[in-house]
Every structure is written in C-alpha cells, then in structure tokens.
Amino acid sequence: ARRCGLSAGRSYSGGGAYPSVSLACPLPGVPKAVFAAAQGRERFETRVTVLENGLRVASQNKFGQFCTVGILVNSGSRHEAKYLSGISHFLEKLAFSSTAQFGSKDEILLTLEKHGGICDCQASRDTIMYAVSADARGLDTVVNLLADVALQPRLSDEEIEMTRMAIRFELEDLNMRPDPEPLLTEMIHAAAFRDNTVGLNRFCPVENTDKINRDVLHSYLRSYYTPDRMVLAGVGIEHEQLVECARKYLLGVEPVWGTGQSRGVDRSVAQYTGGIIKVEKDMSDVSLGPTPIPELTHIMIGLESCSFLEEDFIPFAVLNMMMGGGGSFSAGGPGKGMFTRLYLNVLNRHHWMYNATSYHHSYEDTGLLCIHASADPKQVREMVEIITREFILMAGAVGEVELERAKTQLKSMLMMNLESRPVIFEDVGRQVLATNTRKLPHELCALISEVKPTDIKRVVTKMLHKKPAVAALGDLTDLPSYEHIQGALSSKDGRLPRLYRLFR
C-alpha cells in the first residue's frame, strides 16, 4: 500500500539518513504553493503609450524580481549617407561613458551595481539600443541613467581618443579572426545594396577614425536622436510606472547637442543592386595551434527577399529554417539536427565541404536570403555549383513532412528565445519602433502554421528573378565569373540542365 509522510530512513553513499516521501503526496509541513497566473489577456499584451513629444513607451509584464529597460533609436549605419561612415560604430563604443550627471563609466557601473544591474549598447544597420537589466525596484534610477546616457553624453576628447583605439583594434581583429562570418556579412550587404542604405559599412572604415570628432557626432545626433525616433521599452515592470519615469526624465529634456538646425533625416528606401565583392586573402595561417583550421575559401550567395513588414516575411522565415545547415561537424554525433536541406543535400553528400549555412536578414524595406559555404580553394567551382543548385531547387516540390518540420522548428526557436527577458525586451522595442505595435508570439505561431508549399514556391519564384549578390573571401583562383553565377540562377523554369552546362 502507498504511504504518505515520513517513513524509515534510507542510507545513501554519504552515510546520512534521508526520509522517503512519495512524489504523489504533498510534502509534509510545507505550505501550499501559490502559483503566479496571468489574470486575463491584458497581463501579457504589450502596452504602448505615446508621450506629448512623440516618444513611445512600451512595456511587457513578466514575473520576476529583475527587469530589462532600454532606449531604442531609429538610427544606424544605413542613415550615414550624408555623414562620415562609422558614426554609429563610434556611438556604440562611447555608450555608458561620462554624462552630465555621471563623471565616468566607473560611476555608472557603481550606480547600477547597487541594483544588481548590467548595461550594454548595440548598434546595427537600422537601430541603436541602450539597455540595462537590474532589480525592478531601481527603475527610477535606471530610466534616469538611460536618459542621461542617450541625451547628455559628455563625449570628452579623451573618451573619443580611446574609442578610436578600440575601433582600430576591432578592425584588425576582424581581419585576423578565423571565423569570417562578420566580414562576409558586411561584404554580402555591400554587394546586394551597393552604396546605399543597408549596404553602407556597419564598421567604421580605418580612414574615418581620425575624422570623427565631437562636432561630427553632435551633428548626427541632432538629426537622429529625436523623441519621435525613440522607444523606451521595458520588460518586467508595470506600464504606469514606466510611463511616469519617462515623463520625469525624457519629457521636455534638451539634449546636450541642442535643438539647432539638423542636416535632415535620410529617408532613402533600400535599392537592391546585386553584384559581387571579392577579397583575395591568404587564409592558410588564420588559425595556428596543434590542430589548425585548414585553408578554406568562403563564398556567400544571396538574393533579395522581403521586408519584415510584408506578409511574405513568414514564408521566407520558414524557407530559411527549411534550408538550415551548419558546420560539417555535429557536436551531438552523426544525425543530430541533420534534417535540413543543406545537411541532407550538401554536407552529407559532399564530405569536402566544411560549412553550408542559410541566413535571412530582414529590414523595414528589404531583406536578403543567403547561403554561406566553405571549402578547400581547389573545390570552389564545384561548391558554387552546388549552392546555386540549392537555390534553384527551392522552387521545386516542397515535401509535407519537411515543411511541417521546418514550421515546428521555427515555432520552437521563437518560443525558446522568448524565454529570455532581454530577448523579449529587444522584440518589444524593435516591433514598436517599426510598427507602433507588437505581434504576440501566439499570433506569429498562427501565421507560421498557415504557411503552405505554394507560399514557399511563390516567394522563391519572386526571389529567383533578381540578380544574385556574391561575396567571396580567400584564394579565388578557381572562382567562376559573376556572369556564370548569374546565368545559373536566372533559369526561369527552374530546370537544372542549363546549370550543369554552365559549370561543366
């Protein structure tokens, strides 16, 4: 018979005696657990309030002691057309330095430490994000700090000089590191959107490091750091409390650069050009040590997809998940995660390929779906043939099983990522910045579930009519010409023989 409560002691290897309690019964002497529950739909909806100056305040309820709060600005390297390239890179490195209230970065960190807080700034092509994670009871201090960091930075000569040194070091490191992905991502964007918007360099060019000073930064900030281009986002705090703090520290505040005449905001729409960018580079000694990485040539081929505001964004996301891929070595042993097309059709069949991975970059007005592949320089021609063939095969039949698997994987990845408070914060901030509202996870999952094979075929057909963007890095002796790659991808009916003739 099953017994509840304490029973005779049981000896373990440690020698102590532990009571044996049935897992089917409540633990004796422990109060009944009271679980947190969402009271109605309003508990998980994102709330948005627009202040009188145009600043948007967005919050998301989440249980827990800590919160993540930050300011997102609609500003980034894509907006630097009228300015020196590299300003956003400088602003990212200068973030959380001395301000009107705080004399140094150390003072800021000590202030945050009192609330168990950490801070970070990230600049991308279209957004600059200042974020703090701290105890929710320190919200007033956190918002005060964020407002000061974003609107009242001192930008001293010493800080700017230190930033110059940090950027030069980062640029050297970028060209020396064994992982070429950041460099290839820059190259594929530059090839796809030549000299415009998201094709502009995200990293500061070496020649501009000495040209960027406080006046240049203030001129840029005057144009782009305006309340109507900002969102104060918070996760893990009450909406009314966040709005109150925003009114206190972000309403009616004159920034340190003043409100004088700006050079105007660049509202250019991305123009997809296609093209090729090649960088001949000796990759034979990028990785030294007892087991160095072999010399590889890296190719990235991309085609224009769509904006994250378009309906086709979801089918493209499913397509990207269906292509999948990764490195040739699977840490979980053979078979782990190898159901995506780039594993099944490429890595499992061609042992000499070291990597084949699909990426999808999406912005407010455009997008780019690309495949990165790596192999020995002598195999470059065949590698390009295999990758272009995969692009054409996207327009073919889509199996019901592989489509369902891709949709399930995408939903799983979405929900797992949104377990993290900082990820929810970024999702809330970016969506509200772009659309003034937020699609909730269950809405996105419903849209993913509705994707059909015909949707995949439709978006691929539209994509294949564009010129390809190509980035190539390493020993490029055997790289086919851009015309050959373009010819291989321009098959309107998706038949393969023409492709094989080109690469024969």
PDB file of N, CA and C in Angstrom, residues 419-502:
ATOM      1  N   GLU A 419      11.904  32.993 -23.997  1.00  0.00           N
ATOM      2  CA  GLU A 419      12.007  32.661 -22.576  1.00  0.00           C
ATOM      3  C   GLU A 419      12.941  33.656 -21.882  1.00  0.00           C
ATOM      4  N   SER A 420      13.782  34.308 -22.678  1.00  0.00           N
ATOM      5  CA  SER A 420      14.797  35.210 -22.131  1.00  0.00           C
ATOM      6  C   SER A 420      14.268  36.642 -22.058  1.00  0.00           C
ATOM      7  N   ARG A 421      14.373  37.262 -20.904  1.00  0.00           N
ATOM      8  CA  ARG A 421      13.857  38.624 -20.719  1.00  0.00           C
ATOM      9  C   ARG A 421      14.522  39.644 -21.663  1.00  0.00           C
ATOM     10  N   PRO A 422      15.867  39.650 -21.816  1.00  0.00           N
ATOM     11  CA  PRO A 422      16.475  40.605 -22.750  1.00  0.00           C
ATOM     12  C   PRO A 422      16.000  40.425 -24.192  1.00  0.00           C
ATOM     13  N   VAL A 423      15.707  39.179 -24.584  1.00  0.00           N
ATOM     14  CA  VAL A 423      15.214  38.936 -25.947  1.00  0.00           C
ATOM     15  C   VAL A 423      13.797  39.507 -26.102  1.00  0.00           C
ATOM     16  N   ILE A 424      12.959  39.323 -25.080  1.00  0.00           N
ATOM     17  CA  ILE A 424      11.606  39.907 -25.121  1.00  0.00           C
ATOM     18  C   ILE A 424      11.715  41.424 -25.231  1.00  0.00           C
ATOM     19  N   PHE A 425      12.634  42.018 -24.450  1.00  0.00           N
ATOM     20  CA  PHE A 425      12.839  43.469 -24.491  1.00  0.00           C
ATOM     21  C   PHE A 425      13.174  43.928 -25.906  1.00  0.00           C
ATOM     22  N   GLU A 426      14.123  43.243 -26.554  1.00  0.00           N
ATOM     23  CA  GLU A 426      14.525  43.649 -27.905  1.00  0.00           C
ATOM     24  C   GLU A 426      13.370  43.464 -28.892  1.00  0.00           C
ATOM     25  N   ASP A 427      12.624  42.381 -28.731  1.00  0.00           N
ATOM     26  CA  ASP A 427      11.474  42.125 -29.610  1.00  0.00           C
ATOM     27  C   ASP A 427      10.424  43.222 -29.457  1.00  0.00           C
ATOM     28  N   VAL A 428      10.102  43.575 -28.210  1.00  0.00           N
ATOM     29  CA  VAL A 428       9.124  44.641 -27.949  1.00  0.00           C
ATOM     30  C   VAL A 428       9.621  45.945 -28.554  1.00  0.00           C
ATOM     31  N   GLY A 429      10.862  46.333 -28.246  1.00  0.00           N
ATOM     32  CA  GLY A 429      11.401  47.605 -28.707  1.00  0.00           C
ATOM     33  C   GLY A 429      11.451  47.718 -30.216  1.00  0.00           C
ATOM     34  N   ARG A 430      11.969  46.681 -30.883  1.00  0.00           N
ATOM     35  CA  ARG A 430      12.113  46.741 -32.346  1.00  0.00           C
ATOM     36  C   ARG A 430      10.762  46.764 -33.047  1.00  0.00           C
ATOM     37  N   GLN A 431       9.819  45.943 -32.563  1.00  0.00           N
ATOM     38  CA  GLN A 431       8.498  45.925 -33.216  1.00  0.00           C
ATOM     39  C   GLN A 431       7.771  47.255 -33.044  1.00  0.00           C
ATOM     40  N   VAL A 432       7.822  47.815 -31.840  1.00  0.00           N
ATOM     41  CA  VAL A 432       7.130  49.095 -31.595  1.00  0.00           C
ATOM     42  C   VAL A 432       7.819  50.217 -32.362  1.00  0.00           C
ATOM     43  N   LEU A 433       9.155  50.170 -32.461  1.00  0.00           N
ATOM     44  CA  LEU A 433       9.891  51.185 -33.215  1.00  0.00           C
ATOM     45  C   LEU A 433       9.480  51.180 -34.682  1.00  0.00           C
ATOM     46  N   ALA A 434       9.260  49.975 -35.232  1.00  0.00           N
ATOM     47  CA  ALA A 434       8.942  49.853 -36.662  1.00  0.00           C
ATOM     48  C   ALA A 434       7.455  49.997 -36.964  1.00  0.00           C
ATOM     49  N   THR A 435       6.577  49.518 -36.051  1.00  0.00           N
ATOM     50  CA  THR A 435       5.152  49.434 -36.394  1.00  0.00           C
ATOM     51  C   THR A 435       4.214  50.077 -35.370  1.00  0.00           C
ATOM     52  N   ASN A 436       4.764  50.596 -34.263  1.00  0.00           N
ATOM     53  CA  ASN A 436       3.954  51.182 -33.171  1.00  0.00           C
ATOM     54  C   ASN A 436       3.109  50.156 -32.420  1.00  0.00           C
ATOM     55  N   THR A 437       3.293  48.893 -32.730  1.00  0.00           N
ATOM     56  CA  THR A 437       2.556  47.837 -32.032  1.00  0.00           C
ATOM     57  C   THR A 437       3.429  46.583 -31.992  1.00  0.00           C
ATOM     58  N   ARG A 438       2.913  45.500 -31.403  1.00  0.00           N
ATOM     59  CA  ARG A 438       3.701  44.261 -31.347  1.00  0.00           C
ATOM     60  C   ARG A 438       2.821  43.054 -31.594  1.00  0.00           C
ATOM     61  N   LYS A 439       3.286  42.211 -32.524  1.00  0.00           N
ATOM     62  CA  LYS A 439       2.617  40.920 -32.731  1.00  0.00           C
ATOM     63  C   LYS A 439       3.090  39.984 -31.632  1.00  0.00           C
ATOM     64  N   LEU A 440       2.149  39.354 -30.949  1.00  0.00           N
ATOM     65  CA  LEU A 440       2.498  38.451 -29.858  1.00  0.00           C
ATOM     66  C   LEU A 440       2.924  37.081 -30.395  1.00  0.00           C
ATOM     67  N   PRO A 441       3.686  36.320 -29.599  1.00  0.00           N
ATOM     68  CA  PRO A 441       4.188  35.024 -30.074  1.00  0.00           C
ATOM     69  C   PRO A 441       3.115  34.094 -30.612  1.00  0.00           C
ATOM     70  N   HIS A 442       1.945  34.032 -29.934  1.00  0.00           N
ATOM     71  CA  HIS A 442       0.914  33.098 -30.415  1.00  0.00           C
ATOM     72  C   HIS A 442       0.342  33.548 -31.763  1.00  0.00           C
ATOM     73  N   GLU A 443       0.360  34.858 -32.041  1.00  0.00           N
ATOM     74  CA  GLU A 443      -0.087  35.349 -33.353  1.00  0.00           C
ATOM     75  C   GLU A 443       0.904  34.932 -34.431  1.00  0.00           C
ATOM     76  N   LEU A 444       2.211  35.057 -34.120  1.00  0.00           N
ATOM     77  CA  LEU A 444       3.241  34.654 -35.077  1.00  0.00           C
ATOM     78  C   LEU A 444       3.188  33.152 -35.329  1.00  0.00           C
ATOM     79  N   CYS A 445       2.952  32.367 -34.270  1.00  0.00           N
ATOM     80  CA  CYS A 445       2.859  30.904 -34.426  1.00  0.00           C
ATOM     81  C   CYS A 445       1.683  30.531 -35.328  1.00  0.00           C
ATOM     82  N   ALA A 446       0.577  31.268 -35.188  1.00  0.00           N
ATOM     83  CA  ALA A 446      -0.590  31.007 -36.043  1.00  0.00           C
ATOM     84  C   ALA A 446      -0.258  31.289 -37.507  1.00  0.00           C
ATOM     85  N   LEU A 447       0.491  32.372 -37.757  1.00  0.00           N
ATOM     86  CA  LEU A 447       0.884  32.709 -39.131  1.00  0.00           C
ATOM     87  C   LEU A 447       1.841  31.656 -39.694  1.00  0.00           C
ATOM     88  N   ILE A 448       2.748  31.169 -38.852  1.00  0.00           N
ATOM     89  CA  ILE A 448       3.690  30.126 -39.294  1.00  0.00           C
ATOM     90  C   ILE A 448       2.923  28.863 -39.667  1.00  0.00           C
ATOM     91  N   SER A 449       1.927  28.501 -38.869  1.00  0.00           N
ATOM     92  CA  SER A 449       1.137  27.287 -39.128  1.00  0.00           C
ATOM     93  C   SER A 449       0.408  27.347 -40.458  1.00  0.00           C
ATOM     94  N   GLU A 450       0.079  28.544 -40.909  1.00  0.00           N
ATOM     95  CA  GLU A 450      -0.710  28.711 -42.143  1.00  0.00           C
ATOM     96  C   GLU A 450       0.130  28.622 -43.417  1.00  0.00           C
ATOM     97  N   VAL A 451       1.467  28.595 -43.291  1.00  0.00           N
ATOM     98  CA  VAL A 451       2.324  28.573 -44.485  1.00  0.00           C
ATOM     99  C   VAL A 451       2.146  27.253 -45.228  1.00  0.00           C
ATOM    100  N   LYS A 452       1.927  27.357 -46.548  1.00  0.00           N
ATOM    101  CA  LYS A 452       1.692  26.180 -47.398  1.00  0.00           C
ATOM    102  C   LYS A 452       2.826  26.032 -48.415  1.00  0.00           C
ATOM    103  N   PRO A 453       2.975  24.848 -49.023  1.00  0.00           N
ATOM    104  CA  PRO A 453       4.011  24.670 -50.057  1.00  0.00           C
ATOM    105  C   PRO A 453       3.911  25.706 -51.174  1.00  0.00           C
ATOM    106  N   THR A 454       2.678  26.097 -51.528  1.00  0.00           N
ATOM    107  CA  THR A 454       2.508  27.101 -52.602  1.00  0.00           C
ATOM    108  C   THR A 454       3.091  28.453 -52.193  1.00  0.00           C
ATOM    109  N   ASP A 455       3.043  28.783 -50.887  1.00  0.00           N
ATOM    110  CA  ASP A 455       3.627  30.045 -50.411  1.00  0.00           C
ATOM    111  C   ASP A 455       5.142  30.029 -50.580  1.00  0.00           C
ATOM    112  N   ILE A 456       5.753  28.886 -50.255  1.00  0.00           N
ATOM    113  CA  ILE A 456       7.207  28.762 -50.408  1.00  0.00           C
ATOM    114  C   ILE A 456       7.590  28.913 -51.874  1.00  0.00           C
ATOM    115  N   LYS A 457       6.851  28.229 -52.734  1.00  0.00           N
ATOM    116  CA  LYS A 457       7.160  28.282 -54.171  1.00  0.00           C
ATOM    117  C   LYS A 457       6.995  29.708 -54.704  1.00  0.00           C
ATOM    118  N   ARG A 458       5.953  30.412 -54.239  1.00  0.00           N
ATOM    119  CA  ARG A 458       5.699  31.780 -54.708  1.00  0.00           C
ATOM    120  C   ARG A 458       6.847  32.729 -54.343  1.00  0.00           C
ATOM    121  N   VAL A 459       7.288  32.678 -53.085  1.00  0.00           N
ATOM    122  CA  VAL A 459       8.337  33.620 -52.668  1.00  0.00           C
ATOM    123  C   VAL A 459       9.672  33.287 -53.325  1.00  0.00           C
ATOM    124  N   VAL A 460       9.935  31.989 -53.546  1.00  0.00           N
ATOM    125  CA  VAL A 460      11.196  31.602 -54.201  1.00  0.00           C
ATOM    126  C   VAL A 460      11.198  32.057 -55.653  1.00  0.00           C
ATOM    127  N   THR A 461      10.082  31.878 -56.353  1.00  0.00           N
ATOM    128  CA  THR A 461       9.987  32.296 -57.751  1.00  0.00           C
ATOM    129  C   THR A 461      10.243  33.793 -57.874  1.00  0.00           C
ATOM    130  N   LYS A 462       9.662  34.562 -56.962  1.00  0.00           N
ATOM    131  CA  LYS A 462       9.870  36.016 -56.960  1.00  0.00           C
ATOM    132  C   LYS A 462      11.343  36.346 -56.708  1.00  0.00           C
ATOM    133  N   MET A 463      11.972  35.592 -55.795  1.00  0.00           N
ATOM    134  CA  MET A 463      13.361  35.842 -55.426  1.00  0.00           C
ATOM    135  C   MET A 463      14.323  35.516 -56.567  1.00  0.00           C
ATOM    136  N   LEU A 464      14.049  34.432 -57.310  1.00  0.00           N
ATOM    137  CA  LEU A 464      14.971  33.977 -58.349  1.00  0.00           C
ATOM    138  C   LEU A 464      15.009  34.887 -59.578  1.00  0.00           C
ATOM    139  N   HIS A 465      14.090  35.826 -59.662  1.00  0.00           N
ATOM    140  CA  HIS A 465      14.104  36.763 -60.798  1.00  0.00           C
ATOM    141  C   HIS A 465      15.099  37.900 -60.579  1.00  0.00           C
ATOM    142  N   LYS A 466      15.702  37.972 -59.396  1.00  0.00           N
ATOM    143  CA  LYS A 466      16.650  39.059 -59.084  1.00  0.00           C
ATOM    144  C   LYS A 466      18.078  38.627 -59.408  1.00  0.00           C
ATOM    145  N   LYS A 467      18.942  39.624 -59.633  1.00  0.00           N
ATOM    146  CA  LYS A 467      20.368  39.343 -59.797  1.00  0.00           C
ATOM    147  C   LYS A 467      20.927  38.861 -58.457  1.00  0.00           C
ATOM    148  N   PRO A 468      21.846  37.920 -58.462  1.00  0.00           N
ATOM    149  CA  PRO A 468      22.414  37.466 -57.189  1.00  0.00           C
ATOM    150  C   PRO A 468      23.431  38.460 -56.623  1.00  0.00           C
ATOM    151  N   ALA A 469      23.608  38.408 -55.317  1.00  0.00           N
ATOM    152  CA  ALA A 469      24.696  39.122 -54.648  1.00  0.00           C
ATOM    153  C   ALA A 469      25.695  38.064 -54.211  1.00  0.00           C
ATOM    154  N   VAL A 470      26.980  38.310 -54.466  1.00  0.00           N
ATOM    155  CA  VAL A 470      28.008  37.316 -54.169  1.00  0.00           C
ATOM    156  C   VAL A 470      29.142  37.959 -53.379  1.00  0.00           C
ATOM    157  N   ALA A 471      29.564  37.301 -52.312  1.00  0.00           N
ATOM    158  CA  ALA A 471      30.743  37.722 -51.556  1.00  0.00           C
ATOM    159  C   ALA A 471      31.710  36.549 -51.538  1.00  0.00           C
ATOM    160  N   ALA A 472      32.976  36.808 -51.865  1.00  0.00           N
ATOM    161  CA  ALA A 472      33.976  35.729 -51.924  1.00  0.00           C
ATOM    162  C   ALA A 472      35.233  36.160 -51.192  1.00  0.00           C
ATOM    163  N   LEU A 473      35.751  35.269 -50.332  1.00  0.00           N
ATOM    164  CA  LEU A 473      36.899  35.598 -49.491  1.00  0.00           C
ATOM    165  C   LEU A 473      37.871  34.426 -49.475  1.00  0.00           C
ATOM    166  N   GLY A 474      39.168  34.725 -49.735  1.00  0.00           N
ATOM    167  CA  GLY A 474      40.181  33.671 -49.688  1.00  0.00           C
ATOM    168  C   GLY A 474      40.911  33.541 -51.008  1.00  0.00           C
ATOM    169  N   ASP A 475      41.364  32.333 -51.332  1.00  0.00           N
ATOM    170  CA  ASP A 475      42.029  32.045 -52.605  1.00  0.00           C
ATOM    171  C   ASP A 475      40.935  31.865 -53.664  1.00  0.00           C
ATOM    172  N   LEU A 476      40.828  32.826 -54.589  1.00  0.00           N
ATOM    173  CA  LEU A 476      39.703  32.838 -55.541  1.00  0.00           C
ATOM    174  C   LEU A 476      40.124  32.472 -56.963  1.00  0.00           C
ATOM    175  N   THR A 477      41.225  31.722 -57.076  1.00  0.00           N
ATOM    176  CA  THR A 477      41.748  31.363 -58.399  1.00  0.00           C
ATOM    177  C   THR A 477      40.703  30.631 -59.241  1.00  0.00           C
ATOM    178  N   ASP A 478      39.962  29.703 -58.617  1.00  0.00           N
ATOM    179  CA  ASP A 478      39.003  28.881 -59.369  1.00  0.00           C
ATOM    180  C   ASP A 478      37.554  29.374 -59.269  1.00  0.00           C
ATOM    181  N   LEU A 479      37.364  30.587 -58.775  1.00  0.00           N
ATOM    182  CA  LEU A 479      36.001  31.101 -58.640  1.00  0.00           C
ATOM    183  C   LEU A 479      35.387  31.368 -60.015  1.00  0.00           C
ATOM    184  N   PRO A 480      34.191  30.837 -60.311  1.00  0.00           N
ATOM    185  CA  PRO A 480      33.537  31.140 -61.590  1.00  0.00           C
ATOM    186  C   PRO A 480      33.239  32.637 -61.689  1.00  0.00           C
ATOM    187  N   SER A 481      33.070  33.130 -62.884  1.00  0.00           N
ATOM    188  CA  SER A 481      32.776  34.555 -63.065  1.00  0.00           C
ATOM    189  C   SER A 481      31.374  34.872 -62.554  1.00  0.00           C
ATOM    190  N   TYR A 482      31.141  36.143 -62.263  1.00  0.00           N
ATOM    191  CA  TYR A 482      29.817  36.572 -61.780  1.00  0.00           C
ATOM    192  C   TYR A 482      28.751  36.268 -62.824  1.00  0.00           C
ATOM    193  N   GLU A 483      29.096  36.422 -64.106  1.00  0.00           N
ATOM    194  CA  GLU A 483      28.132  36.154 -65.183  1.00  0.00           C
ATOM    195  C   GLU A 483      27.686  34.692 -65.160  1.00  0.00           C
ATOM    196  N   HIS A 484      28.621  33.788 -64.871  1.00  0.00           N
ATOM    197  CA  HIS A 484      28.266  32.362 -64.793  1.00  0.00           C
ATOM    198  C   HIS A 484      27.297  32.108 -63.639  1.00  0.00           C
ATOM    199  N   ILE A 485      27.591  32.719 -62.483  1.00  0.00           N
ATOM    200  CA  ILE A 485      26.721  32.518 -61.320  1.00  0.00           C
ATOM    201  C   ILE A 485      25.342  33.101 -61.595  1.00  0.00           C
ATOM    202  N   GLN A 486      25.310  34.289 -62.193  1.00  0.00           N
ATOM    203  CA  GLN A 486      24.031  34.923 -62.524  1.00  0.00           C
ATOM    204  C   GLN A 486      23.265  34.090 -63.542  1.00  0.00           C
ATOM    205  N   GLY A 487      23.966  33.565 -64.531  1.00  0.00           N
ATOM    206  CA  GLY A 487      23.316  32.734 -65.550  1.00  0.00           C
ATOM    207  C   GLY A 487      22.728  31.468 -64.951  1.00  0.00           C
ATOM    208  N   ALA A 488      23.435  30.894 -63.981  1.00  0.00           N
ATOM    209  CA  ALA A 488      22.952  29.663 -63.354  1.00  0.00           C
ATOM    210  C   ALA A 488      21.691  29.887 -62.550  1.00  0.00           C
ATOM    211  N   LEU A 489      21.563  31.080 -61.984  1.00  0.00           N
ATOM    212  CA  LEU A 489      20.408  31.374 -61.124  1.00  0.00           C
ATOM    213  C   LEU A 489      19.248  32.008 -61.874  1.00  0.00           C
ATOM    214  N   SER A 490      19.435  32.323 -63.150  1.00  0.00           N
ATOM    215  CA  SER A 490      18.382  33.056 -63.866  1.00  0.00           C
ATOM    216  C   SER A 490      17.442  32.150 -64.639  1.00  0.00           C
ATOM    217  N   SER A 491      17.549  30.843 -64.425  1.00  0.00           N
ATOM    218  CA  SER A 491      16.654  29.897 -65.104  1.00  0.00           C
ATOM    219  C   SER A 491      15.219  30.136 -64.664  1.00  0.00           C
ATOM    220  N   LYS A 492      14.390  30.600 -65.557  1.00  0.00           N
ATOM    221  CA  LYS A 492      13.028  30.993 -65.194  1.00  0.00           C
ATOM    222  C   LYS A 492      12.135  29.805 -64.849  1.00  0.00           C
ATOM    223  N   ASP A 493      12.439  28.642 -65.471  1.00  0.00           N
ATOM    224  CA  ASP A 493      11.583  27.484 -65.220  1.00  0.00           C
ATOM    225  C   ASP A 493      12.168  26.551 -64.161  1.00  0.00           C
ATOM    226  N   GLY A 494      13.352  26.904 -63.636  1.00  0.00           N
ATOM    227  CA  GLY A 494      13.927  26.116 -62.550  1.00  0.00           C
ATOM    228  C   GLY A 494      14.544  24.800 -62.990  1.00  0.00           C
ATOM    229  N   ARG A 495      14.717  24.596 -64.325  1.00  0.00           N
ATOM    230  CA  ARG A 495      15.309  23.335 -64.784  1.00  0.00           C
ATOM    231  C   ARG A 495      16.804  23.333 -64.513  1.00  0.00           C
ATOM    232  N   LEU A 496      17.369  22.150 -64.257  1.00  0.00           N
ATOM    233  CA  LEU A 496      18.774  22.068 -63.868  1.00  0.00           C
ATOM    234  C   LEU A 496      19.766  21.890 -65.021  1.00  0.00           C
ATOM    235  N   PRO A 497      19.418  21.331 -66.180  1.00  0.00           N
ATOM    236  CA  PRO A 497      20.437  21.076 -67.191  1.00  0.00           C
ATOM    237  C   PRO A 497      21.278  22.293 -67.550  1.00  0.00           C
ATOM    238  N   ARG A 498      20.632  23.473 -67.660  1.00  0.00           N
ATOM    239  CA  ARG A 498      21.358  24.683 -68.028  1.00  0.00           C
ATOM    240  C   ARG A 498      22.447  24.982 -67.000  1.00  0.00           C
ATOM    241  N   LEU A 499      22.121  24.753 -65.768  1.00  0.00           N
ATOM    242  CA  LEU A 499      23.060  24.965 -64.669  1.00  0.00           C
ATOM    243  C   LEU A 499      24.282  24.065 -64.852  1.00  0.00           C
ATOM    244  N   TYR A 500      24.052  22.796 -65.164  1.00  0.00           N
ATOM    245  CA  TYR A 500      25.176  21.879 -65.315  1.00  0.00           C
ATOM    246  C   TYR A 500      26.025  22.222 -66.522  1.00  0.00           C
ATOM    247  N   ARG A 501      25.394  22.736 -67.605  1.00  0.00           N
ATOM    248  CA  ARG A 501      26.156  23.133 -68.778  1.00  0.00           C
ATOM    249  C   ARG A 501      27.113  24.267 -68.422  1.00  0.00           C
ATOM    250  N   LEU A 502      26.639  25.203 -67.600  1.00  0.00           N
ATOM    251  CA  LEU A 502      27.447  26.370 -67.242  1.00  0.00           C
ATOM    252  C   LEU A 502      28.687  25.991 -66.453  1.00  0.00           C
TER     253      LEU A 502
END
